[in-house]
XYZ file of C-alpha atoms in Angstrom:
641
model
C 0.000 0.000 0.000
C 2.825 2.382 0.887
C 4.462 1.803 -2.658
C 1.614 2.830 -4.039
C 1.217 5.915 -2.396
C 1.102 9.010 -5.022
C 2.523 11.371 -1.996
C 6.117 10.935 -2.075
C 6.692 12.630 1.263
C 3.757 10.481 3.052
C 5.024 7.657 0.776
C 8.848 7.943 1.929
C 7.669 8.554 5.748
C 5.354 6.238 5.916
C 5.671 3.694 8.449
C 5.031 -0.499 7.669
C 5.140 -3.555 9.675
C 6.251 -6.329 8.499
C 6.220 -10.324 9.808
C 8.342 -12.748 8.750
C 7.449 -16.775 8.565
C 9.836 -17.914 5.959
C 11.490 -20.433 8.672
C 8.009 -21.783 9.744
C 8.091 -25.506 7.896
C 4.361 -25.376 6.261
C 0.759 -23.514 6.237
C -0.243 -24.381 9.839
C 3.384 -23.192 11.288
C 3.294 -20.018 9.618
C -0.292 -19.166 10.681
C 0.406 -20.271 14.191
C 3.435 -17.730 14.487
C 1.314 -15.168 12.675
C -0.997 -15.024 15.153
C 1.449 -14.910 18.341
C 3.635 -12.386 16.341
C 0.902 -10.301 15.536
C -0.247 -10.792 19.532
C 2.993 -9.485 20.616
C 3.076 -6.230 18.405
C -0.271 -5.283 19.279
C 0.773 -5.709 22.990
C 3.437 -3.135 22.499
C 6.267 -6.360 23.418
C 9.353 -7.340 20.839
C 9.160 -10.070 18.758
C 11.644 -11.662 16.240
C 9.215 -12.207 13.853
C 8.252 -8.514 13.785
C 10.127 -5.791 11.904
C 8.798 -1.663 11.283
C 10.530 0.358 8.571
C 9.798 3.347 6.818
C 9.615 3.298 2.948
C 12.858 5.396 2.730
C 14.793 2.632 4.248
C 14.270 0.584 1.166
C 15.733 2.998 -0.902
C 19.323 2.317 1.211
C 19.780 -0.387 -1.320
C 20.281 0.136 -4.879
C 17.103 -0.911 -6.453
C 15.640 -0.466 -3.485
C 14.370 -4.516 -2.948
C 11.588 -5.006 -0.105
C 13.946 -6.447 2.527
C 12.671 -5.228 5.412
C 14.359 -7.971 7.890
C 17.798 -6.692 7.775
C 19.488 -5.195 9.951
C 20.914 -1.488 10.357
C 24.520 -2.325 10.348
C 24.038 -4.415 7.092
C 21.865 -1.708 5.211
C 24.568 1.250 6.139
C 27.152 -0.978 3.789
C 24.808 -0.404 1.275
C 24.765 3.101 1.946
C 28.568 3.630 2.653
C 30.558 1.213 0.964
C 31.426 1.194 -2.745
C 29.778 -1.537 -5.148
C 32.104 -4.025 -7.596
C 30.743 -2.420 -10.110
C 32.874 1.029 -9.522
C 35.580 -1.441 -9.202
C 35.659 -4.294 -10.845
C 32.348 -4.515 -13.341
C 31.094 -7.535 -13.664
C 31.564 -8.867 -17.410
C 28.857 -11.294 -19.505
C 30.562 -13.471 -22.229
C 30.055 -14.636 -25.570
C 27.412 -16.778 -26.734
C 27.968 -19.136 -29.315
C 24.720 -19.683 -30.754
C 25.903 -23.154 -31.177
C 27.855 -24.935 -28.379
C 27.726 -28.314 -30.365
C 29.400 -27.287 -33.020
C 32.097 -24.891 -31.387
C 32.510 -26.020 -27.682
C 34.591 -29.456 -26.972
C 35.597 -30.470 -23.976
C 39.152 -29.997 -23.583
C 39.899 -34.295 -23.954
C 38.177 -34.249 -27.525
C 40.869 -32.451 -28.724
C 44.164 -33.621 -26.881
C 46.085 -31.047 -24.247
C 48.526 -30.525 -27.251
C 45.665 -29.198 -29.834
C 44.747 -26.682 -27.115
C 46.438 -23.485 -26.168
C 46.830 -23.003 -22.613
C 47.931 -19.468 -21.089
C 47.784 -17.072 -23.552
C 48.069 -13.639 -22.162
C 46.187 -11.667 -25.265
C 44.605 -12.313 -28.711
C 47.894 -11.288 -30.129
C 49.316 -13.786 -28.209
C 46.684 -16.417 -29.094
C 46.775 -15.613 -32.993
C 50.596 -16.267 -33.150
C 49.952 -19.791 -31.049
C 48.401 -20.832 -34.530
C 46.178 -23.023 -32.875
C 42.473 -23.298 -32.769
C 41.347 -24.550 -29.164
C 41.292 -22.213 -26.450
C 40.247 -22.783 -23.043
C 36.930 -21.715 -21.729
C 34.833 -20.913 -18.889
C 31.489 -21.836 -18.957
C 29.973 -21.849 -15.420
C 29.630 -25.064 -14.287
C 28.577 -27.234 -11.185
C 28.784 -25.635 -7.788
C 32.326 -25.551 -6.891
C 34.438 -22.698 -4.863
C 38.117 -21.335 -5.365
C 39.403 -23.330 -8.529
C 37.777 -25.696 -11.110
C 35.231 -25.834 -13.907
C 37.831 -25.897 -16.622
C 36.766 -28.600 -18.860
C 35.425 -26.870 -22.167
C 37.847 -25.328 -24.961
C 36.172 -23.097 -27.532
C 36.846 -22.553 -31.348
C 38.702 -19.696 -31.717
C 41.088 -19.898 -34.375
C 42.098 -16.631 -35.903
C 40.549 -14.450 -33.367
C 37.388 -16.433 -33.632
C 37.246 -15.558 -37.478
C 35.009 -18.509 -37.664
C 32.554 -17.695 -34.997
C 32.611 -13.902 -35.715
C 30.804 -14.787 -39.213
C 27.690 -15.937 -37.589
C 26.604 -12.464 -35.775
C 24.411 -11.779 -35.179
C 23.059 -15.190 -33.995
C 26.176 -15.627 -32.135
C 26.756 -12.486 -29.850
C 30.783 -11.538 -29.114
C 31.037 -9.425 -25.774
C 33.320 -8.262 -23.863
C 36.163 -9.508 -26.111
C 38.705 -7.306 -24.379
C 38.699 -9.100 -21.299
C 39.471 -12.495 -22.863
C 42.274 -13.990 -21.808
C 42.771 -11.805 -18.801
C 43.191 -13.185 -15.038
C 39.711 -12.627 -12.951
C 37.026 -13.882 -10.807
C 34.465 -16.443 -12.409
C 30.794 -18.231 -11.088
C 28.154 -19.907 -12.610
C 24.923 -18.058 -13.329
C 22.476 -20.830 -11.896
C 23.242 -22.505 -8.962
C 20.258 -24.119 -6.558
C 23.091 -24.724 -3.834
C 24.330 -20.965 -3.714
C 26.562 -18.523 -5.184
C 30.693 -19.371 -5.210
C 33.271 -17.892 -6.916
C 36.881 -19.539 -8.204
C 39.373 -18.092 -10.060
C 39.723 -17.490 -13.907
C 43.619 -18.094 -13.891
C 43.623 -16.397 -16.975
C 44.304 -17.833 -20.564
C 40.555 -18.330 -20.753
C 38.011 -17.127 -22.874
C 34.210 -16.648 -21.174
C 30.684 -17.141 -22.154
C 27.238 -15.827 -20.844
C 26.498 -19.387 -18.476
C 30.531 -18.326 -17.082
C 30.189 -14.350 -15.908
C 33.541 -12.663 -14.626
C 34.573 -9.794 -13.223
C 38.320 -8.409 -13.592
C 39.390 -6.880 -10.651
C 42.961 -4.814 -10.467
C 45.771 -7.462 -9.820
C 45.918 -6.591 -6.352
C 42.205 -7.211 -5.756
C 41.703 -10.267 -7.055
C 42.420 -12.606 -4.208
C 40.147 -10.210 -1.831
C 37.234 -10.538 -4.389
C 37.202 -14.176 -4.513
C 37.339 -14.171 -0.789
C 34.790 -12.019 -0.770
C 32.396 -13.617 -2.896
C 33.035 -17.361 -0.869
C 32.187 -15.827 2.189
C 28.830 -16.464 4.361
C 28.416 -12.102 4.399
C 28.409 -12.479 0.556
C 25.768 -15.336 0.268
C 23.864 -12.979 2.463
C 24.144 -9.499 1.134
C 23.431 -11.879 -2.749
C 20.014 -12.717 -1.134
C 19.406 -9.103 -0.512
C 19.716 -8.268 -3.964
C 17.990 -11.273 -5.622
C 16.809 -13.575 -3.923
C 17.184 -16.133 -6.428
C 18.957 -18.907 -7.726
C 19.920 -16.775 -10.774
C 23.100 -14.403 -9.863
C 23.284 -11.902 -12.754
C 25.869 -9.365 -13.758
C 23.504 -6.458 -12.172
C 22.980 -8.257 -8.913
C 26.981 -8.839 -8.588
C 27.566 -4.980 -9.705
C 25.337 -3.847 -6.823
C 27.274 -5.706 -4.332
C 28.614 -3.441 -1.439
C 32.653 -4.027 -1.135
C 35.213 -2.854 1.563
C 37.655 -0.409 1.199
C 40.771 -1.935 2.337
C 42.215 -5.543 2.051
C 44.422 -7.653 4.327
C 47.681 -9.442 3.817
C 46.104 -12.162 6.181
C 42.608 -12.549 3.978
C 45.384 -13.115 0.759
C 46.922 -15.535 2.447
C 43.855 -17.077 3.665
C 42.186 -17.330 -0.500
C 46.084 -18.992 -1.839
C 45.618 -21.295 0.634
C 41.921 -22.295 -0.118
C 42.823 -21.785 -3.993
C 45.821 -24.617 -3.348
C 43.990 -27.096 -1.669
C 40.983 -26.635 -4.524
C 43.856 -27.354 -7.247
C 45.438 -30.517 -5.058
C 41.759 -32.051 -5.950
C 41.791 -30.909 -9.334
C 45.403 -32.784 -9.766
C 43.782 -35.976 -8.454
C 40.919 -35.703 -11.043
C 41.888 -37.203 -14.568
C 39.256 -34.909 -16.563
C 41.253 -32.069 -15.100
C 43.621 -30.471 -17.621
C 46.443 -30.267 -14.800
C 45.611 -33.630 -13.523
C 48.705 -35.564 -12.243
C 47.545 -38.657 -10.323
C 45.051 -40.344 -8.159
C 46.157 -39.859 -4.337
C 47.873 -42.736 -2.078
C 49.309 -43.087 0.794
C 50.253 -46.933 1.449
C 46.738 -48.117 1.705
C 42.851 -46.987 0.469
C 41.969 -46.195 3.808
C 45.657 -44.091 4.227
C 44.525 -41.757 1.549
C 40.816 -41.583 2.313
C 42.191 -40.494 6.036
C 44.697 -38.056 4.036
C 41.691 -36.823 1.765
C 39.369 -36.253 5.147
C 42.402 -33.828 6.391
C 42.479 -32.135 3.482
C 38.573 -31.296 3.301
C 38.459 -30.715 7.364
C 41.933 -28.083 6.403
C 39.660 -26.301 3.554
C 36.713 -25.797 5.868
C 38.868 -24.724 8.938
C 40.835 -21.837 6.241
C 36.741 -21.131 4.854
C 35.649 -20.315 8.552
C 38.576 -18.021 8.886
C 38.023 -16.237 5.623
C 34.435 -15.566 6.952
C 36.175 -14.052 9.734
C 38.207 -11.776 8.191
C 35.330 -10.996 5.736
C 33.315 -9.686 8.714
C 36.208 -7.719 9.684
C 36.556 -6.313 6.673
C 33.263 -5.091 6.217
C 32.981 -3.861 10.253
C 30.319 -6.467 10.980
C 29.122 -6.810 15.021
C 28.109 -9.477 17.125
C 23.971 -8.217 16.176
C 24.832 -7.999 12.630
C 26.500 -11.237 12.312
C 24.351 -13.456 14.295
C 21.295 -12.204 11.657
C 23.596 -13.366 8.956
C 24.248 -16.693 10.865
C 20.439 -17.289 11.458
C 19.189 -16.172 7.819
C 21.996 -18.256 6.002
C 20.690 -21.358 8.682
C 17.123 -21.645 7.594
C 15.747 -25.259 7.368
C 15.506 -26.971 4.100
C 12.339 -26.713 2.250
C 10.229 -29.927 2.062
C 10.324 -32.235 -0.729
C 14.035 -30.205 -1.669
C 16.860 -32.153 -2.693
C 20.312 -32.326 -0.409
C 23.060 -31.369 -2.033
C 25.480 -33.707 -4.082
C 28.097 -34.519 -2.145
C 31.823 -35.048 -3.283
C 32.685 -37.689 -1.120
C 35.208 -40.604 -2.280
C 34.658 -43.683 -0.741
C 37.282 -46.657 -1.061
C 35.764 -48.336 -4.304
C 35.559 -44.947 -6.192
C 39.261 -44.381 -5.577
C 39.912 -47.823 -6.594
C 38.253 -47.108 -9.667
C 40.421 -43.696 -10.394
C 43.312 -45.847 -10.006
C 42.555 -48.416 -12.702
C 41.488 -45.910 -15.268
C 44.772 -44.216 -14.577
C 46.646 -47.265 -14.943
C 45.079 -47.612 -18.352
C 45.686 -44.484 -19.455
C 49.295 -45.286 -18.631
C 49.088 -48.532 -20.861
C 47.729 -46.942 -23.894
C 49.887 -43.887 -23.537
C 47.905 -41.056 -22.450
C 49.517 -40.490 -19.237
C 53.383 -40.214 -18.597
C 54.729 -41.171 -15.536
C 57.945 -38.937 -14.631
C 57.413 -36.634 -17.558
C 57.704 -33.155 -16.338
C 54.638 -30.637 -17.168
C 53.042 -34.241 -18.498
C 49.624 -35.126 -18.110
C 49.167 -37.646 -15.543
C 52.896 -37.362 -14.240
C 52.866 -39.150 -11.214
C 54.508 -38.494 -8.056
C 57.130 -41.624 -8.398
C 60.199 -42.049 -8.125
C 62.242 -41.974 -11.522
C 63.041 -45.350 -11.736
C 59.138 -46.209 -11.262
C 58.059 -44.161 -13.794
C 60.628 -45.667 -16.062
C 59.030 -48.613 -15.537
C 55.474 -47.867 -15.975
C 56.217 -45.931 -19.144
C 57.867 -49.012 -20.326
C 54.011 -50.195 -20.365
C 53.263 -48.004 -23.078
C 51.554 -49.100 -26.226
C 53.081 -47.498 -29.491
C 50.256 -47.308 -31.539
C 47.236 -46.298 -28.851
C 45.645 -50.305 -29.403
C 45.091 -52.638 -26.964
C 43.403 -55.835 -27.023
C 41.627 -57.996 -24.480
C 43.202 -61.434 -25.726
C 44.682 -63.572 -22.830
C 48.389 -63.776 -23.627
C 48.725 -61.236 -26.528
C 52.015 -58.647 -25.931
C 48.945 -56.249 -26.255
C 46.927 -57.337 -23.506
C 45.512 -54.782 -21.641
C 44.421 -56.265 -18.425
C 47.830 -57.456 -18.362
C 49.350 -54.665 -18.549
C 46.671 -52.667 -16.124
C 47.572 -55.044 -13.679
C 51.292 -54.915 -14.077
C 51.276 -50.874 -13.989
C 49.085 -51.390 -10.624
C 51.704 -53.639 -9.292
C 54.636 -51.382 -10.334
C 52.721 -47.791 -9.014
C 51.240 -49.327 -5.500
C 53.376 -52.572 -5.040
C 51.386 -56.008 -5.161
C 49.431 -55.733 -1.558
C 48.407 -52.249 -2.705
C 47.251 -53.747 -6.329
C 45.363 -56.330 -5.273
C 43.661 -54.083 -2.689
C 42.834 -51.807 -5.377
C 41.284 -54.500 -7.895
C 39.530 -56.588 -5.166
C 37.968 -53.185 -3.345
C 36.712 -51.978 -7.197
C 35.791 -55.095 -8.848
C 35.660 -57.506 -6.318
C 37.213 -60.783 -4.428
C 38.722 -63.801 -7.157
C 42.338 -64.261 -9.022
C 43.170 -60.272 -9.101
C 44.168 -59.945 -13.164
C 40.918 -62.590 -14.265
C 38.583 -60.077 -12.375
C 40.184 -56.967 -14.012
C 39.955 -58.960 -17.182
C 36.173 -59.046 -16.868
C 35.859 -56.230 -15.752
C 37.515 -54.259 -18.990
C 35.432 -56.192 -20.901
C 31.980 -55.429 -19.281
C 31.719 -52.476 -16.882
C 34.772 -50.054 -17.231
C 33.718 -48.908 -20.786
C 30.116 -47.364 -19.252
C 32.274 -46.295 -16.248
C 34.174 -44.545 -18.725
C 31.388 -42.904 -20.577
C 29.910 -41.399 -17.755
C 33.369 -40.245 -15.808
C 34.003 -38.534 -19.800
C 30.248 -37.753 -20.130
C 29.752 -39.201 -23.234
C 32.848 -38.407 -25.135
C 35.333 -41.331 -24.141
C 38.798 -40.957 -24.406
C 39.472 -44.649 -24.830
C 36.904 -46.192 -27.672
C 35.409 -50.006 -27.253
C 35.273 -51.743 -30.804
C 33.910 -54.890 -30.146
C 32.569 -58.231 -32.481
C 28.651 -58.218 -32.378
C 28.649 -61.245 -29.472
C 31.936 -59.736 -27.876
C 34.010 -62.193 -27.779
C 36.677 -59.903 -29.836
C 37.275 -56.642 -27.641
C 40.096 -53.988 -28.978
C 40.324 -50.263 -27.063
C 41.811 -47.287 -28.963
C 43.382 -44.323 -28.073
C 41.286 -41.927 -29.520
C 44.033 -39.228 -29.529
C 46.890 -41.493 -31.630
C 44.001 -42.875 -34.103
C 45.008 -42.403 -37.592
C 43.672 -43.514 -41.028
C 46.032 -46.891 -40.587
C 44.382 -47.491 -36.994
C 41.662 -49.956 -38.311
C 43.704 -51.657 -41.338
C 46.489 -52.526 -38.318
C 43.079 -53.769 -36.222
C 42.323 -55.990 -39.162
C 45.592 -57.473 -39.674
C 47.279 -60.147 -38.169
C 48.445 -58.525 -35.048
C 45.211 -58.726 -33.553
C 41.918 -59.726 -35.445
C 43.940 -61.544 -38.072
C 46.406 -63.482 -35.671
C 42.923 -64.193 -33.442
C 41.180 -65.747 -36.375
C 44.148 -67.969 -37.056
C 44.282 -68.494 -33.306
C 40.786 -70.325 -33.274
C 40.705 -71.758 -37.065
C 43.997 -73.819 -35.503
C 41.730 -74.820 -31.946
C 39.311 -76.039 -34.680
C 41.756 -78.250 -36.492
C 42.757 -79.877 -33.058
C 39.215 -80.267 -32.151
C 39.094 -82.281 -35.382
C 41.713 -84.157 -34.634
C 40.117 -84.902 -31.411
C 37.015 -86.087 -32.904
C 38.191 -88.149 -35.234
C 39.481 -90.560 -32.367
C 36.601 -89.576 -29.577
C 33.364 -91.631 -28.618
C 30.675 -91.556 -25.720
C 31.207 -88.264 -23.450
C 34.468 -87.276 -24.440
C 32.896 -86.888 -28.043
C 30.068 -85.209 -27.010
C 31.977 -82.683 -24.834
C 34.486 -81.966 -28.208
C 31.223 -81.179 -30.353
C 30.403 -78.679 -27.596
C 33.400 -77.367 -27.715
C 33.741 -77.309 -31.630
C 29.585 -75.771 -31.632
C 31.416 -72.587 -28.706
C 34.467 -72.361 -31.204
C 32.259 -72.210 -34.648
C 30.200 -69.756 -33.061
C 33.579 -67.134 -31.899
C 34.523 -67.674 -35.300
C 31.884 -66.521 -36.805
C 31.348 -63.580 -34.353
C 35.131 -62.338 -34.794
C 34.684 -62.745 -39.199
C 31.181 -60.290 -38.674
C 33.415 -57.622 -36.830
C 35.740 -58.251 -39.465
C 33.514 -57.857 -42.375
C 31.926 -54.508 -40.358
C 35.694 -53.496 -40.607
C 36.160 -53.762 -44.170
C 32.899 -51.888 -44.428
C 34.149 -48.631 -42.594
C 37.461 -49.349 -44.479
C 35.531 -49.448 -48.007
C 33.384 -46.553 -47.333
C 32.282 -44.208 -50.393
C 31.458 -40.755 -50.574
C 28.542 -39.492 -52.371
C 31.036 -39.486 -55.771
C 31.492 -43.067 -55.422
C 35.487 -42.379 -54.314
C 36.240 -44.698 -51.861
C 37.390 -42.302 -48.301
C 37.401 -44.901 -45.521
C 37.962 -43.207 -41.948
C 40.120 -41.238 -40.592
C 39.823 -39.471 -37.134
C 39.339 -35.354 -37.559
C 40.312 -34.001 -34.490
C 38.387 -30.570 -34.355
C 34.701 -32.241 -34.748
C 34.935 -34.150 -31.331
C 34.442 -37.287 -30.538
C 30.896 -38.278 -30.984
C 31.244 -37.326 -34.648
C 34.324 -39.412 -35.157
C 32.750 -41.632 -33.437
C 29.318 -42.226 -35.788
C 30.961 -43.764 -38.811
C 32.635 -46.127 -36.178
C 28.841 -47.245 -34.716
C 28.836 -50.990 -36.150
C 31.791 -51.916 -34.785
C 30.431 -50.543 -30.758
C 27.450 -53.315 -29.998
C 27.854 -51.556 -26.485
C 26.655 -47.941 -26.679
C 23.910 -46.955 -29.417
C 24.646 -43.088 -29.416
C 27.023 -42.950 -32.379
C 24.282 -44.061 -34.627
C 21.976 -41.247 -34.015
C 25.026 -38.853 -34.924
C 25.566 -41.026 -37.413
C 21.919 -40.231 -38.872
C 21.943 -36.560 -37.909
C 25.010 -36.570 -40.427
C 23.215 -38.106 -43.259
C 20.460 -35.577 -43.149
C 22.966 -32.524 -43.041
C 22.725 -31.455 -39.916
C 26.740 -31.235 -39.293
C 28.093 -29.663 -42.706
C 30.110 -27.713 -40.853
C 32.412 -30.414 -40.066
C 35.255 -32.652 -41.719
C 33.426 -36.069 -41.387
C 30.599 -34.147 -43.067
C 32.928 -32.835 -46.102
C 34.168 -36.729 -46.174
C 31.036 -38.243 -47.070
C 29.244 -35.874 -48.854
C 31.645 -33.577 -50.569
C 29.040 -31.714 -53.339
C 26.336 -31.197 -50.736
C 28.642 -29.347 -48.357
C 30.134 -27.733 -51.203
C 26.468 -26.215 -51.865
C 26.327 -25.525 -48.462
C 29.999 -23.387 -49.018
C 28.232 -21.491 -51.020
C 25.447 -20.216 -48.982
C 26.925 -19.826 -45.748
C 30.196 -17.860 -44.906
C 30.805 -19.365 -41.452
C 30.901 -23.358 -43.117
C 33.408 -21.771 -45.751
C 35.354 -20.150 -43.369
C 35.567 -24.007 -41.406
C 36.231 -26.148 -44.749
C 38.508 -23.442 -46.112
C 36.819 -22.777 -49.045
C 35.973 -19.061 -49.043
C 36.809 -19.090 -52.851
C 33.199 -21.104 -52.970
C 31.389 -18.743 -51.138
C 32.700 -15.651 -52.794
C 32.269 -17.110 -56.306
C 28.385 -17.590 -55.806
């Protein structure tokens, strides 16, 4: 009633009360501590439900929200204190208009395709290259993280640039610059982490760029429980816009103890990121002599990050001149009870089996040469000694294949369970395989287990873009992994030859022959028992010659000219896409073939497995649009039209 007021003097002195039941669990709560509330103010006695302001209070805060239950000391930092966006404002990104097309995440590519730390677009035009990291908001996470995606941005973002306006380029100055990131939605509450610079940003990824000096006192600032509060102020939502951030009131002096406070949160964010193999800077899983040694270790380290958090909210409040009133309002608003029916937060716990898990995916990435141990800058370097990592490298596969034959010099689960044996010694191996997988002989359970469950691991740990890809026979019983990253047009042919589904054809045409043999000579059970045996072989052979025909398919593939093109992996249209002319030979995961189909009806002609396959209708495609000429290189097309 008071807003609506046409007197602005009655309207600005005017007088409301105000009763607050958010904290009250459901309908009958609230009306219950209605009524006593409104009992005590009409009885003249105090009540904590109960809070009077004039109009012109509101107006403390810019856009002058209806928050009426906080306190004095909080609104005068509205009043006093300048806002981020005098300081630092508050930047929105670019939008892409097409994140399939021009976002990857950074494993698609390889770390090498990717340029890491460039200080400037001058700098990041010279590196030639045409992956850049990115921040794109993310799940909640404080200090450090939420560095997965690289964007398209070769020369300048040439590429991109030619769709405005459906894509939308802001801010563009600011790429590459060191700052202060968060996510724009977040149910579980607003965090900030650091944009370490080297990164371009997008609308989903907002960041401010505070002077050098201001930076660590920002992101302090913005993890702090007086933050989360004085966010709620301005918006009480779960959205946390570039106008809610600008209005935020910030102190006017800094501490050397609050810096040290943020490198110390900011290291122990990064120490998980290292243990994380989807991290860019990952180096390896923990350990410490046993699972439950690290998972002890990794409880330290969490109780160490909240004891440095509750001491940055302490010099936050200090900052800002907070008292004992003023803080315990905070405290009590930031502690309301969970709504009914809402969902707890996802925790980030690592129990024993997970981190058994994270240790046999790193051992294969050892094996097929994605990780080197004792390789400095590497990804997944280790921590071991030299002549350790010596000896785990020695594990590598040359060519990025492994099979899942018993006795092959291939053999993965061989080698897993060697490069276990070698990182954490045998007691700590077989803990490791028998806490993930289960009790039985330690290298037959990791055998079945590469063969069945750590491919769908893998897909979800990579969401949906595995590093490692599972070709398999249609009944399985022929299982090869690749290397995405060291695939090449002579990947498959090599596949197909004798070292692997060649020399395994062979293998069981020869266990045939002896069966045979057998036969010939066999009565009663023992005959009966060979033709079961012969029926089993008969039926691997023809499973393994199906894969192999499926092979010679992909390897005899036409284009749309009739020219015989094959496959070949093209690095810059991510994995999935690489992936779709590949779908026959993957029984175990059906996504590829809807790609696969999307790609027929011309939905990617923007990329190289596109051009491949249908040459003349990209071509036409050239023609009409400057942004798919740009990517295929074939601007004389499009300017001849």
């Amino acid at each position: 009633i008071l807003r609506r007021e046409p007197n602005a003097a009655l309207r600005s002195e005017g007088i409301g009360t105000y009763f607050r039941l958010v904290k009250e669990p459901d309908s009958d709560s609230k009306r219950q501590r209605f009524e006593q509330a409104l009992a005590h103010a009409r009885a003249g006695e105090p009540d904590a439900a109960v809070f009077r302001y004039s109009q012109a209070d509101f107006a403390a805060i810019p856009g002058s929200p209806w928050v009426y239950w906080i306190t004095p000391g909080l609104r005068r930092l509205f009043m006093e204190l300048p806002k981020l966006g005098e300081i630092a404002q508050p930047r929105v990104g670019l939008q892409t208009a097409d994140n399939f097309r021009f976002l990857r995440f950074w494993w698609e590519v390889g770390e090498p395709q990717v340029a890491f730390g460039c200080k400037s677009h001058e700098e990041a035009q010279a590196s030639g290259k045409r992956w850049f990291p990115y921040m794109k908001g993310g799940s909640f996470r404080r200090w450090y993280g939420n560095q997965e995606y690289v964007i398209n941005w070769h020369a300048d973002g040439q590429e991109l640039k030619s769709m405005t306006p459906i894509s939308v380029i802001r801010n563009p100055s600011f790429y590459f610059r060191r700052g202060v990131t968060w996510t724009l939605l977040s149910a579980k509450g607003f965090t900030g982490r650091i944009s370490p610079g080297g990164f371009i940003f997008d609308v989903n990824g907002m960041t401010c760029f505070p002077p050098e000096e201001m930076v660590k006192t920002i992101i302090g600032i913005f993890n702090s429980q007086l933050c989360s509060n004085l966010l709620s102020v301005l918006n009480p939502t779960i959205a946390f816009q570039v106008g809610d951030l600008a209005r935020l009131p910030i102190p006017t002096e800094s501490g050397e103890q609050l810096e040290r406070l943020v490198d110390r949160a900011i290291s122990l964010a990064q120490a998980d990121s290292a243990e994380d193999e989807t991290a860019f800077d990952f180096i390896a899983p923990p350990w410490s002599a046993t699972l439950n040694d690290t998972l002890t270790e990794l409880f330290l380290r969490d109780d160490a990050l909240a004891d440095v958090e509750k001491a940055i909210d302490e010099e936050v409040y200090r900052l800002y001149g907070i008292g004992e009133a003023d803080r315990k309002a905070i405290e009590s608003e930031l502690a309301e009870p969970a709504i009914e029916g809402e969902e707890e937060e996802e925790s980030d716990y690592i129990d024993e089996e997970e981190l058994a898990l994270r240790w046999i995916s790193y051992c294969v990435g050892i094996v097929m040469g994605r990780f080197q141990p004792g390789v400095a800058g590497a990804l997944g370097r280790g921590r071991f000694s030299k002549d350790t990592a010596e000896r785990l490298r020695a594990l590598t596969d040359s060519d990025g294949v492994a099979t899942l034959m018993e006795g092959h010099q291939d053999d993965l689960a061989s080698k897993v369970w060697r490069a276990l044996g070698i990182a954490l010694g045998d007691e700590g191996a077989s803990e490791v395989v028998q806490t993930a997988i289960g009790r039985g002989q330690p290298e037959t359970m990791l055998r079945s287990y590469l063969e069945r469950d750590f491919f769908k691991r893998h897909l979800q740990q990579y969401r949906k873009r595995p590093v490692y890809w599972l070709l398999q026979s249609p009944d399985k019983n022929f299982s090869v992994y690749i290397f995405h990253e060291r695939a090449t047009k002579d990947t498959l042919p090599l596949i197909l030859g004798s070292r692997y589904l060649g020399g395994m054809i062979n293998y069981l045409h020869e266990r045939i022959k002896e069966i045979e043999e057998k036969m010939s000579s066999a009565q009663g059970k023992r005959k009966r028992d060979l033709e079961k045996l012969m029926d089993l072989r008969e039926k691997m052979v023809a499973d393994v010659e199906a894969f192999g025909r499926s092979l010679r398919r992909v390897l005899e593939m036409k284009n749309q000219r009739g020219e015989t093109v094959g496959w070949a992996r093209e690095a810059d249209d991510g994995v999935i896409l690489n992936l779709a002319p590949l779908r026959e030979l993957m029984p175990a995961w059906k996504e590829p073939e809807k790609f696969w189909q999307a790609l027929q009806e011309g939905e990617y002609d923007w990329s190289h497995t596109a051009m491949r396959y249908w040459p003349d209708r990209v071509l036409e495609e050239c023609r009409k649009n400057k942004s798919y000429a740009i990517a295929h290189g074939r601007m004389d097309v499009y300017e001849a039209r």
